[in-house]
CSV table of C-alpha atoms in Angstrom, one decimal:
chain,number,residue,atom,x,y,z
A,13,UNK,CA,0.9,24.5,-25.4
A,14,UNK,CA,2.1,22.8,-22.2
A,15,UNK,CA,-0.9,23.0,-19.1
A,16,UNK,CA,-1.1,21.6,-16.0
A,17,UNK,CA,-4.4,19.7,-15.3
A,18,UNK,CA,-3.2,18.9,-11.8
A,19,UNK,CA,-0.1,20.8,-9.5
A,20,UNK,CA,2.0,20.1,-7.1
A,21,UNK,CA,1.4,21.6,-4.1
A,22,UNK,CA,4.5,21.4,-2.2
A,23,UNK,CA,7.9,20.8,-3.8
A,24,UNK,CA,10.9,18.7,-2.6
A,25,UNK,CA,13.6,21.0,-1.7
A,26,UNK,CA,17.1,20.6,-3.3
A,27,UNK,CA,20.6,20.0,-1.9
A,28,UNK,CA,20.6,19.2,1.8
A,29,UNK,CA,19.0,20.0,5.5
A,30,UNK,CA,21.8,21.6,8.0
A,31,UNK,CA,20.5,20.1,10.6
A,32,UNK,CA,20.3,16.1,9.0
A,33,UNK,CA,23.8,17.1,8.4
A,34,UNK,CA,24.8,17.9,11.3
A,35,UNK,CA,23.0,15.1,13.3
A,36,UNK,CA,24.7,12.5,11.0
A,37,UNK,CA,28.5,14.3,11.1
A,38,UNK,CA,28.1,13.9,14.7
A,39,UNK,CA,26.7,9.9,14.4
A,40,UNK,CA,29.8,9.2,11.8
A,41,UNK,CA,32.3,11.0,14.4
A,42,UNK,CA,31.2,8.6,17.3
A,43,UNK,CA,31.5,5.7,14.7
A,44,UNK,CA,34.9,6.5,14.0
A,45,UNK,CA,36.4,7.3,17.2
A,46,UNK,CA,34.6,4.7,18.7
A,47,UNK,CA,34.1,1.5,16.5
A,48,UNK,CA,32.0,-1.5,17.8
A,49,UNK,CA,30.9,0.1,21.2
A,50,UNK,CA,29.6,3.4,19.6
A,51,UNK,CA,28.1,1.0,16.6
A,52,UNK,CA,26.2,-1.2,19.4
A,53,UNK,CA,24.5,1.9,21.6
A,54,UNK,CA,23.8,3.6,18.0
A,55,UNK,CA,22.3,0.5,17.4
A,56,UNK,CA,20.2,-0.2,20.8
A,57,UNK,CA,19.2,3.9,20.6
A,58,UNK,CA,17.8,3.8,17.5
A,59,UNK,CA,16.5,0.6,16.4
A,60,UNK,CA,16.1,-1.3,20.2
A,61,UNK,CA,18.2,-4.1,18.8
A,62,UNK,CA,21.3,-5.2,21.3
A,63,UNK,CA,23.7,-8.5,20.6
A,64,UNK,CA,27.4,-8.9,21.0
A,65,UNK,CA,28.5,-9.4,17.6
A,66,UNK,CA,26.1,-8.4,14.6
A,67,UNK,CA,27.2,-10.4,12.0
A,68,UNK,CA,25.2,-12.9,11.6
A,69,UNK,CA,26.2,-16.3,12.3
A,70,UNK,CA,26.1,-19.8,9.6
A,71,UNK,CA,23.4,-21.0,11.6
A,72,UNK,CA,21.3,-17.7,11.8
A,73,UNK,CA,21.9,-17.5,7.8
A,74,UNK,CA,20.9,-21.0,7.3
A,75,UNK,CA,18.3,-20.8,9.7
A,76,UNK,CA,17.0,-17.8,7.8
A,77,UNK,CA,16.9,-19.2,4.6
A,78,UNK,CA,15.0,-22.2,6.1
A,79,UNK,CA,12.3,-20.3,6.8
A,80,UNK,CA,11.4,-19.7,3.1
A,81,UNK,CA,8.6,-21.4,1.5
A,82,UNK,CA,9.2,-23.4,-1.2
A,83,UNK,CA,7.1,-20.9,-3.4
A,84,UNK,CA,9.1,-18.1,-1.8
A,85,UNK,CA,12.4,-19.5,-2.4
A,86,UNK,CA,11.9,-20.2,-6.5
A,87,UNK,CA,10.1,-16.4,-6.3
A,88,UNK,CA,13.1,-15.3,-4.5
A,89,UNK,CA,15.7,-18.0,-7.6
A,90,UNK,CA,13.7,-16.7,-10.1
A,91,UNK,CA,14.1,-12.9,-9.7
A,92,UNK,CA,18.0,-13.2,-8.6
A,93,UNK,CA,18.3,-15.3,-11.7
A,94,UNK,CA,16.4,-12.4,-14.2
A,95,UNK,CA,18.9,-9.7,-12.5
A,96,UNK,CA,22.0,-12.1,-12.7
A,97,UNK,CA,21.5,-12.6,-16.1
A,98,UNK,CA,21.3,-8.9,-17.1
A,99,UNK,CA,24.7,-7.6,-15.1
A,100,UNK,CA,26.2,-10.7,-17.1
A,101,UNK,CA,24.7,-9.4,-20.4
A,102,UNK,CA,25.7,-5.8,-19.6
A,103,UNK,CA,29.5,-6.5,-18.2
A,104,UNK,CA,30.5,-8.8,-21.4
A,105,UNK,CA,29.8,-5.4,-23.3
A,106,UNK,CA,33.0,-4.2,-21.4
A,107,UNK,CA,35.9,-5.3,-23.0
A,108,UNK,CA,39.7,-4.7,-22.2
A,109,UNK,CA,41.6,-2.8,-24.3
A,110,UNK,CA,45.0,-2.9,-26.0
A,111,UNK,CA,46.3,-0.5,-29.4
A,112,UNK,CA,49.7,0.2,-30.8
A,113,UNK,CA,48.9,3.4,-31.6
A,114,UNK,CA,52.5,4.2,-33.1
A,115,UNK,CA,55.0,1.4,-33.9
A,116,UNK,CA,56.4,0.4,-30.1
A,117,UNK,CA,54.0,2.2,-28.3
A,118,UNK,CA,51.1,-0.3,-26.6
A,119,UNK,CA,48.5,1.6,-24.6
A,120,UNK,CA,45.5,0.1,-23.1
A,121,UNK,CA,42.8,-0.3,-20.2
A,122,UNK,CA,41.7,-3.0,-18.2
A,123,UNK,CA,38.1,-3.0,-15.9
A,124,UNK,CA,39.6,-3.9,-12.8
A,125,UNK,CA,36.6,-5.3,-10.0
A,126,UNK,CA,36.5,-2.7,-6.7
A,127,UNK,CA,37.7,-5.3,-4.0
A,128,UNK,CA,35.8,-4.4,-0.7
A,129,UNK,CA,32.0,-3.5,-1.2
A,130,UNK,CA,29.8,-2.8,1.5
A,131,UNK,CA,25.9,-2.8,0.3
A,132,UNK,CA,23.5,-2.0,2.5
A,133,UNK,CA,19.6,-3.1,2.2
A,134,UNK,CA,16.8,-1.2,3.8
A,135,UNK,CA,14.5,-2.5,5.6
A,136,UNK,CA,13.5,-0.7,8.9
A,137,UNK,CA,9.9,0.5,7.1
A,138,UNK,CA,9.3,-2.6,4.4
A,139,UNK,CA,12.3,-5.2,3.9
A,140,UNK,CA,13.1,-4.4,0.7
A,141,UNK,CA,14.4,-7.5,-0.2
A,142,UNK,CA,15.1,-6.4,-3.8
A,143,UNK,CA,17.8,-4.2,-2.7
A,144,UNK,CA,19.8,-7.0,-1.9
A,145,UNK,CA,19.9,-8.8,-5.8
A,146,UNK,CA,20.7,-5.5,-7.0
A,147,UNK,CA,23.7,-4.3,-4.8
A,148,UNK,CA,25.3,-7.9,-4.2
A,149,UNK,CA,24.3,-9.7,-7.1
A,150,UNK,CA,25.5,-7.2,-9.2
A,151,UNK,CA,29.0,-6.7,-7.0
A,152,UNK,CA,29.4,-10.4,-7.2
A,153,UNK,CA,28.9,-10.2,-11.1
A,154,UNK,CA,31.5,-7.9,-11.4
A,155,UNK,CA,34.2,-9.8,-9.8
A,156,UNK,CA,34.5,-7.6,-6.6
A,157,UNK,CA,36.3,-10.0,-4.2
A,158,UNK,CA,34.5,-9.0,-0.8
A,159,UNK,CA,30.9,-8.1,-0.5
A,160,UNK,CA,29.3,-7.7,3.0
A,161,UNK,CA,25.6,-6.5,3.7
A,162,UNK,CA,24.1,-4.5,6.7
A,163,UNK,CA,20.4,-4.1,6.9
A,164,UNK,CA,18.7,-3.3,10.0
A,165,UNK,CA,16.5,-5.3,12.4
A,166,UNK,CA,12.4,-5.3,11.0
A,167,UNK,CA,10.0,-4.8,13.7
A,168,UNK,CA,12.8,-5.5,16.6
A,169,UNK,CA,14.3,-8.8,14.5
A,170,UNK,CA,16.4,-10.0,12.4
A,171,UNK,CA,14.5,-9.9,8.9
A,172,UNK,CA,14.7,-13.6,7.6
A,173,UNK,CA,14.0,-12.8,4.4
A,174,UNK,CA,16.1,-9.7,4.0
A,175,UNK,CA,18.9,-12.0,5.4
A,176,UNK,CA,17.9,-15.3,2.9
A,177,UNK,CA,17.9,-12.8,-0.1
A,178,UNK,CA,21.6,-11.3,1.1
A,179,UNK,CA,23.0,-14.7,1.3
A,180,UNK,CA,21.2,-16.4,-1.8
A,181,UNK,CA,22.9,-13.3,-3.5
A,182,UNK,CA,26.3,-14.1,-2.4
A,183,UNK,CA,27.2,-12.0,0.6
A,184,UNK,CA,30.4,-12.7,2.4
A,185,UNK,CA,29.3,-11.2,5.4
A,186,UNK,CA,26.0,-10.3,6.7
A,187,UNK,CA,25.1,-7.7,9.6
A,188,UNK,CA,22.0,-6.7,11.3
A,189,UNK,CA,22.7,-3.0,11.9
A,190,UNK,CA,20.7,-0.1,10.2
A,191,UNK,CA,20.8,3.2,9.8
A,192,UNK,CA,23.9,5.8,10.1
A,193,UNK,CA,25.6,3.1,12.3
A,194,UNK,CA,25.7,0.8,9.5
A,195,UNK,CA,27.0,2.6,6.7
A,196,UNK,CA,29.7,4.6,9.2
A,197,UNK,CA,31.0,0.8,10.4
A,198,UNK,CA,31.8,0.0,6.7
A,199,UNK,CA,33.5,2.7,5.6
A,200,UNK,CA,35.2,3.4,8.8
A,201,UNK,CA,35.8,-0.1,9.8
A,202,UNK,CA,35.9,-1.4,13.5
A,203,UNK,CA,37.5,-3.7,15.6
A,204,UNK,CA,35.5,-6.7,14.0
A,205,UNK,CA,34.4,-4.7,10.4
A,206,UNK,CA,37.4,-4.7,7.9
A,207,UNK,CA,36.4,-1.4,6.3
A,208,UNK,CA,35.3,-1.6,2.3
A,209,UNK,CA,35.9,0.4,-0.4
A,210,UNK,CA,33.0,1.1,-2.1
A,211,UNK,CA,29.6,1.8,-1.0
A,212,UNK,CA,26.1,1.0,-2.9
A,213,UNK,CA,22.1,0.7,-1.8
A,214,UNK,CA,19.3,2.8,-1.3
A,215,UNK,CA,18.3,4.0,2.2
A,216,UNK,CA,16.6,7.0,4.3
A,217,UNK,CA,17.2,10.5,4.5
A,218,UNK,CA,20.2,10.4,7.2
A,219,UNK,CA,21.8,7.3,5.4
A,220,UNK,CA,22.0,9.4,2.1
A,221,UNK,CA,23.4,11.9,3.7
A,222,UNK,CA,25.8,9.8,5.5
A,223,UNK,CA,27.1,8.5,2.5
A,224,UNK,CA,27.5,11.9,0.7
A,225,UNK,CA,29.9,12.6,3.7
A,226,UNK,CA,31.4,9.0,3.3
A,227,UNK,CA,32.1,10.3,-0.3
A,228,UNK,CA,35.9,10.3,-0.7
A,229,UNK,CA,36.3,8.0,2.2
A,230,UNK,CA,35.0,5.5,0.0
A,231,UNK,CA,33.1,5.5,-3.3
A,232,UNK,CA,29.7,5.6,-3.5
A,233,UNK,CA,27.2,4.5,-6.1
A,234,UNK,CA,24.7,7.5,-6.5
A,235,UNK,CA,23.0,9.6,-4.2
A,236,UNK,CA,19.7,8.5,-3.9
A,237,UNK,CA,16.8,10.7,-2.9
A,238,UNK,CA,12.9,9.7,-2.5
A,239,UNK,CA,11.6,7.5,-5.3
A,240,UNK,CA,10.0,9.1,-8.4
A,241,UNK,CA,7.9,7.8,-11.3
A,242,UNK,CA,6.8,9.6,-14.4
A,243,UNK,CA,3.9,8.3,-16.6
A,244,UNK,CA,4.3,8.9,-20.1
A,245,UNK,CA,0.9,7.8,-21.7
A,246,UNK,CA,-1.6,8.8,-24.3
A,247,UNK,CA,-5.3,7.5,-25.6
A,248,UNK,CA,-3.9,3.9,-25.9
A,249,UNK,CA,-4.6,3.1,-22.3
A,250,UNK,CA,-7.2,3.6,-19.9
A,251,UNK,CA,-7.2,5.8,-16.6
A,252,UNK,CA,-7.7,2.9,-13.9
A,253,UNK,CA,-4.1,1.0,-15.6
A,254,UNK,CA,-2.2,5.1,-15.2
A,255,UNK,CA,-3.3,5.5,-11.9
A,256,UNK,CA,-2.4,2.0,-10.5
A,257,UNK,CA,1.1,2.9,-11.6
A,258,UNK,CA,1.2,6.0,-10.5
A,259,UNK,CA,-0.1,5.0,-7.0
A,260,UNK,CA,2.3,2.2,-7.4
A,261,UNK,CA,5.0,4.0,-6.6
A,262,UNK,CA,3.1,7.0,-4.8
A,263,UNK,CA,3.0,4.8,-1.9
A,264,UNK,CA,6.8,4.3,-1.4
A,265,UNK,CA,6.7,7.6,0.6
A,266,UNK,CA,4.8,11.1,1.4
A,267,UNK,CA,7.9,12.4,-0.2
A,268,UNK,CA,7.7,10.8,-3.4
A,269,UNK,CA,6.4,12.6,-6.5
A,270,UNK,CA,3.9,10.8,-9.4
A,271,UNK,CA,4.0,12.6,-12.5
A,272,UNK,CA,1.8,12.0,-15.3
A,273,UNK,CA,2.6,13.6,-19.0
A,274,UNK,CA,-0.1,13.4,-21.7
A,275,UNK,CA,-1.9,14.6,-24.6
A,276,UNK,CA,-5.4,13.6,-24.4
A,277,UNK,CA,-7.3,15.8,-21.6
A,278,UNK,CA,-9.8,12.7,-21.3
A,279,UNK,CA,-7.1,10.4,-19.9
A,280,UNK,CA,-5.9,13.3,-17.8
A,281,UNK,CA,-9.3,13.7,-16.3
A,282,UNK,CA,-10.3,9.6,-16.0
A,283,UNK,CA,-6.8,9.4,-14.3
A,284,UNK,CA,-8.2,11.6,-11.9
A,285,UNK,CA,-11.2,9.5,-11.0
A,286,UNK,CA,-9.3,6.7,-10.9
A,287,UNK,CA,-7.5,7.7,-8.2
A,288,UNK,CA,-10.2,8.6,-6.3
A,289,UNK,CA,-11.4,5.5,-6.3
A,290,UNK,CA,-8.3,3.3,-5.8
A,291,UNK,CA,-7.4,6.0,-2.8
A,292,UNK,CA,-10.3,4.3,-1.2
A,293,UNK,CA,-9.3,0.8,-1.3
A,294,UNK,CA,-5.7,1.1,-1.4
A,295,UNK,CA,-4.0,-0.8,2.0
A,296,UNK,CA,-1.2,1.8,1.8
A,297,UNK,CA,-3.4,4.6,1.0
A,298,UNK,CA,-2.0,7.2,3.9
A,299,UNK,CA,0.7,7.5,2.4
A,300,UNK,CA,0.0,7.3,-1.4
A,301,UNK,CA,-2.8,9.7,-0.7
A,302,UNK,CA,-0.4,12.1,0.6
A,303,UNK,CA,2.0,11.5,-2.0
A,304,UNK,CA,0.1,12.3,-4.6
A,305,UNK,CA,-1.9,15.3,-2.9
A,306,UNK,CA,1.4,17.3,-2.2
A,307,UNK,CA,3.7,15.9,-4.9
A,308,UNK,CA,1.1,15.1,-7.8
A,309,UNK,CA,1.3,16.4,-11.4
A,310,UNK,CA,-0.9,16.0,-14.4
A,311,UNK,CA,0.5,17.8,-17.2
A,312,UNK,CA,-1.1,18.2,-20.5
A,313,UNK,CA,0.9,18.5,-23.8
A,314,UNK,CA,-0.6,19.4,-27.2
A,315,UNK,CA,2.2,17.4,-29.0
A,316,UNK,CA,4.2,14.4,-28.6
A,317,UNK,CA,7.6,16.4,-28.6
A,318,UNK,CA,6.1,18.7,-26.3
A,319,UNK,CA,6.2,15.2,-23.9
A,320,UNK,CA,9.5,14.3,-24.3
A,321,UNK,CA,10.3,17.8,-24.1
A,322,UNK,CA,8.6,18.0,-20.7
A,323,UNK,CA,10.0,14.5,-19.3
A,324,UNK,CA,13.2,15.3,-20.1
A,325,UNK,CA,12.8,18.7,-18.1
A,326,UNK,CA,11.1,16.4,-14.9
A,327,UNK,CA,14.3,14.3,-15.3
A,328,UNK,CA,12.5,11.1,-13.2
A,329,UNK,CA,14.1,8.1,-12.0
A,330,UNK,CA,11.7,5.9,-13.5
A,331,UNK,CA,9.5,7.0,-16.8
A,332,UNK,CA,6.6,4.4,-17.7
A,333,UNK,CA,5.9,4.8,-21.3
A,334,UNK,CA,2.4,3.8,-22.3
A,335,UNK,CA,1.8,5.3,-25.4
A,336,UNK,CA,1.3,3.5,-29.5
A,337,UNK,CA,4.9,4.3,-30.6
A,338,UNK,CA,6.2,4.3,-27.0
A,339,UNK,CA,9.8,3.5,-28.7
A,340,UNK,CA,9.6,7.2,-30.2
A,341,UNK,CA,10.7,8.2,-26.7
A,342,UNK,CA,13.1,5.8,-26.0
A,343,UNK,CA,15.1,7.0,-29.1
A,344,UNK,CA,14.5,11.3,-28.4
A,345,UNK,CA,14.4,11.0,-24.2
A,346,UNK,CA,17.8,11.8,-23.2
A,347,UNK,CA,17.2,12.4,-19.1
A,348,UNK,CA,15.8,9.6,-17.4
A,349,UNK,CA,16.9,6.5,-14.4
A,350,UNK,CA,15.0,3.6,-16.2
A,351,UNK,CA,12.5,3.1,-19.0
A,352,UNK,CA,9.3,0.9,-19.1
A,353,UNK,CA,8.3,0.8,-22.5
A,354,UNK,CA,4.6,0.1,-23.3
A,355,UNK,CA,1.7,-1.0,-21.4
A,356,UNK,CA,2.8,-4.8,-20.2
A,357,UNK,CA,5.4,-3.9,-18.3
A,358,UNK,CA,5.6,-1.4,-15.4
A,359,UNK,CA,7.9,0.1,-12.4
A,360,UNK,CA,6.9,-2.8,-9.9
A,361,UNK,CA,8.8,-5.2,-12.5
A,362,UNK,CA,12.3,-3.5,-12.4
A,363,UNK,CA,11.6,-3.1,-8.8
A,364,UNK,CA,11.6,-6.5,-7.8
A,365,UNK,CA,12.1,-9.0,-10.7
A,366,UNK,CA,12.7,-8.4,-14.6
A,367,UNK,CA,16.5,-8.2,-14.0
A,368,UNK,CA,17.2,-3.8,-14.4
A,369,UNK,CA,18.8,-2.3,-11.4
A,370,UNK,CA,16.2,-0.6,-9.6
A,371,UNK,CA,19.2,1.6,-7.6
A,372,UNK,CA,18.5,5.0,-9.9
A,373,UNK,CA,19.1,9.0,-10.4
A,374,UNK,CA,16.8,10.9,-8.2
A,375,UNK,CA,16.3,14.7,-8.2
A,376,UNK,CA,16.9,15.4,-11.6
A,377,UNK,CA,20.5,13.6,-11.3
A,378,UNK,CA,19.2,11.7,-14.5
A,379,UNK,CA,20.4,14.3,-16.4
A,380,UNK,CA,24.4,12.8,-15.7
A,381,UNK,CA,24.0,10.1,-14.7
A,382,UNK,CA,22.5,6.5,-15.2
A,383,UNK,CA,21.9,4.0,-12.3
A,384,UNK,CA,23.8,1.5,-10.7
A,385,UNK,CA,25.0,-1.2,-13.0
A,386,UNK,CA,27.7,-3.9,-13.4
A,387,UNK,CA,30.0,-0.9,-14.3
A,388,UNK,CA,30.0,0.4,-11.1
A,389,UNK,CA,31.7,-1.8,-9.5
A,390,UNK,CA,34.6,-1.6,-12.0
A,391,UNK,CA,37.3,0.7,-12.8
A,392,UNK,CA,38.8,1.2,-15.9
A,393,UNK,CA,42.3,1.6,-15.3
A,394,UNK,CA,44.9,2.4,-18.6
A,395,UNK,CA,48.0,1.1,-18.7
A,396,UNK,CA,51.2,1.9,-21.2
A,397,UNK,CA,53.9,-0.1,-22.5
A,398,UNK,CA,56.6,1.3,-25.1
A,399,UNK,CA,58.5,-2.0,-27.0
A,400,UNK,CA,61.4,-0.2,-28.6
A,401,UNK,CA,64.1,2.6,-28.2
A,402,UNK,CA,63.0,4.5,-31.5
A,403,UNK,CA,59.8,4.7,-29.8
A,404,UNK,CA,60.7,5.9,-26.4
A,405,UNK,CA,62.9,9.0,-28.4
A,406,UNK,CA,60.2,9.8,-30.2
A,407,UNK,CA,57.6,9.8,-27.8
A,408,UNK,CA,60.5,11.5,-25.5
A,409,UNK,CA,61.6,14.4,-27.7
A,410,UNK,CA,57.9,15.6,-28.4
A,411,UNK,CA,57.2,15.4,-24.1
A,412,UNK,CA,60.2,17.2,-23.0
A,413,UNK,CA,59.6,20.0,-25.4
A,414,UNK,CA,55.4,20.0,-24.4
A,415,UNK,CA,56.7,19.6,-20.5
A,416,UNK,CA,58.6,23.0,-21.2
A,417,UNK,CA,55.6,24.6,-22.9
A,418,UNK,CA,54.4,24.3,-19.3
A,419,UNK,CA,57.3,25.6,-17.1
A,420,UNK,CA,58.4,22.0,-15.6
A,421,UNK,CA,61.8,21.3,-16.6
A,422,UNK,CA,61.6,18.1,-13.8
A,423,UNK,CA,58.9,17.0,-15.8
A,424,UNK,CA,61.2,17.7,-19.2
A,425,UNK,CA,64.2,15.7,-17.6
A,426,UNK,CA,62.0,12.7,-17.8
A,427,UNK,CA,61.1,12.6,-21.0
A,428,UNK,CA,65.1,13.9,-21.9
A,429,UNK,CA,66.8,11.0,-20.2
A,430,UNK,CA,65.3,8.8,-22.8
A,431,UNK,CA,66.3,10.9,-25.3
A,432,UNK,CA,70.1,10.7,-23.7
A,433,UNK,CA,69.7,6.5,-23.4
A,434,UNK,CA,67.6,5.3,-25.9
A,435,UNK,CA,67.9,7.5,-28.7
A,436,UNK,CA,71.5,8.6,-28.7
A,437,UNK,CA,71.3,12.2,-28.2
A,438,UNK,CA,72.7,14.7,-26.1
A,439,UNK,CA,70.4,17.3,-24.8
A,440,UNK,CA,70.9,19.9,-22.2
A,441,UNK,CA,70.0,19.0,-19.0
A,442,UNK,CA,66.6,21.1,-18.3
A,443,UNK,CA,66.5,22.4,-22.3
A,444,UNK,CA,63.9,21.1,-25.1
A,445,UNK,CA,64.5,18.1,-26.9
A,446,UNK,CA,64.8,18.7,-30.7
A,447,UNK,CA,62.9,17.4,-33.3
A,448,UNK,CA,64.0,13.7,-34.3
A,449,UNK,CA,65.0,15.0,-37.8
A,450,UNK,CA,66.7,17.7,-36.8
């Protein structure tokens, strides 16, 4: 039997606001119509920063990378060469293809790398940093011949380290704009922004929603809502480790939920306590403390496939697995972003450093989708080749009868004129093709 030891008392509500919409169709209309002059009052309005140009210069990119400390510059090596690695690892699974599936007939697919990707970093609450391995890395790993990166001015500046990560990553060109602004310049393009193709990165409420309007303009990675982290854990660990995570991630936003799944009441009620007591210490603890009071679960499972039963339901972005056979899970969940299996590892590491994109499924999207990867940034386009004339009647005779099955004799005539030129035979213009052997 399934209980909840602790509820949520407020809910996250589905599809979109009306009135963010509105307010961002209106910013991405000005954008449009109005390129690098709307872009710079958009940008003055809303985040009080004002320059000419906003793409950074050499010596604003160099200077930025300058001020790293050594220690922060093999922290910042160290994690871009973990998440490197992995979109390696993950894109030499992708093979192209090639098949004569009938004598003469080649058919096959090639992952061809999106050419213009625009990524953009947040950072106008913490400069999230890690957002740039995981978009332009990842781009770059995939071949895509232009990346450029907006993020948007921290505190009133240009975020050094926001800018050194960008560049260290590979970024053609870098900008200091946030916001709608941003993400409307590089799908619409401007007078200095050559527009992209493809657009990827986390970001607020109004930049989700700009890109889910950008959508079909450009592609899009995912939509991404608040961050969410689900706790899978039983008698194996202790309540002060399953609060820390949960808190962990509590304290990305008021808006973001902390779930916690298990079957020993104990932990449920230790976990309880614990955060209590790490509310009352923690630097970010406004907002965690919020967090967790309106979006907070504990639920309470009798079995363990009532627990993978119930995180498949909750669907979470990330699921921390901290159980004695957490690998049970990993081979019966079907709907989750990313997996942290067992106690040594946690959230925070795919966040910033193990190498796993940390750009996941919110809002139950888990349940189609995975997160963003290498793939991505590719698409696999087919291609078809036929070698002989035998093969081109064949394949001929069998469409122009199938195209008549439908009702499209221009469609038929295709497929007949083959059968007329390459196979010798004279068929009626708009009738079926016969069998070969007839």
């Amino acid at each position: 039997m399934i209980r909840h030891i602790k509820t949520a008392q407020a809910s996250i509500e589905g599809g979109t606001d009306g009135a963010i919409t509105k307010t961002v169709g209106a910013l991405l209309a000005k954008v449009e119509t109005g390129g690098d002059k709307a872009v710079r009052e958009l940008s003055v309005q809303f985040d009080k920063f004002d320059r000419e140009s906003y793409r950074l210069t050499k010596e604003e990119i160099t200077s930025a990378i300058n001020t790293l400390t050594n220690q922060e510059r093999e922290d910042l090596d160290f994690a871009q060469d973990q998440i490197r690695k992995f979109a390696q690892a993950q894109k030499d699974c992708l093979k192209d293809l090639e098949i004569e599936t009938i004598p003469g007939v080649i058919l096959g697919h090639r992952n061809v790398p999106i050419q213009n990707v625009g990524c953009y970093v947040p950072g106008g609450k913490y400069p999230l940093l890690a957002s740039a391995h995981m978009t332009v890395l990842t781009a770059r790993v995939a071949g895509c011949g232009r990346v450029i990166t907006c993020a948007p001015p921290f505190k009133g500046k240009i975020s050094d380290k926001i800018v050194a990560a960008q560049a260290l990553a590979g970024a053609d060109e870098i900008y200091c704009l946030g916001g709608v602004q941003a993400v409307a310049a590089m799908a619409y393009g401007t007078e200095t922004i050559e527009p992209v193709d493809m657009l990827a990165g986390p970001g607020n409420a109004y930049v989700a929603e700009a890109k889910r309007l950008l959508f079909g303009k450009v592609g899009i990675d995912l939509f991404a809502g608040p961050t969410e982290t689900l706790v899978i854990a039983d008698d194996s660990v202790d309540g002060e480790l399953v609060a820390t995570d949960l808190l962990g991630q509590a304290e990305h936003g008021v808006n973001s939920p902390a779930v916690l799944i298990t079957n020993s009441e104990k932990l449920a009620r230790d976990t309880l306590s614990e955060i209590d007591r790490l509310l009352g210490i923690l630097p970010t603890a406004a907002i965690a403390s919020k967090a967790w009071e309106d979006l907070g679960e504990i639920i309470l499972c009798d079995t363990v496939d009532e627990m993978v039963a119930e995180a498949d339901r909750v669907a979470s972005e990330h699921v921390q697995v901290m159980t004695r056979d957490p690998d049970y899970f990993l081979n019966n969940m079907t709907n989750y972003g990313a997996l942290f299996l067992g106690a040594r590892t946690n959230v925070a590491f795919g966040d910033k450093v193990i190498g796993t994109n940390h750009t996941l499924p919110t809002d139950k999207a888990a349940r189609y989708t995975g997160g963003l990867w290498v793939g991505k940034f590719l698409k696999t386009c087919t291609y078809q080749r036929i070698e002989t004339d035998e093969a081109s009647a064949l394949i001929g005779a069998y469409g122009s009868r199938l195209c008549l099955m439908e009702g499209f004799a221009g469609h038929a005539e295709q497929a007949n004129i083959r059968v007329r030129r390459y196979g010798g035979r004279n068929v009626p213009y708009a009738a079926a093709a016969g069998p070969i052997d007839a």
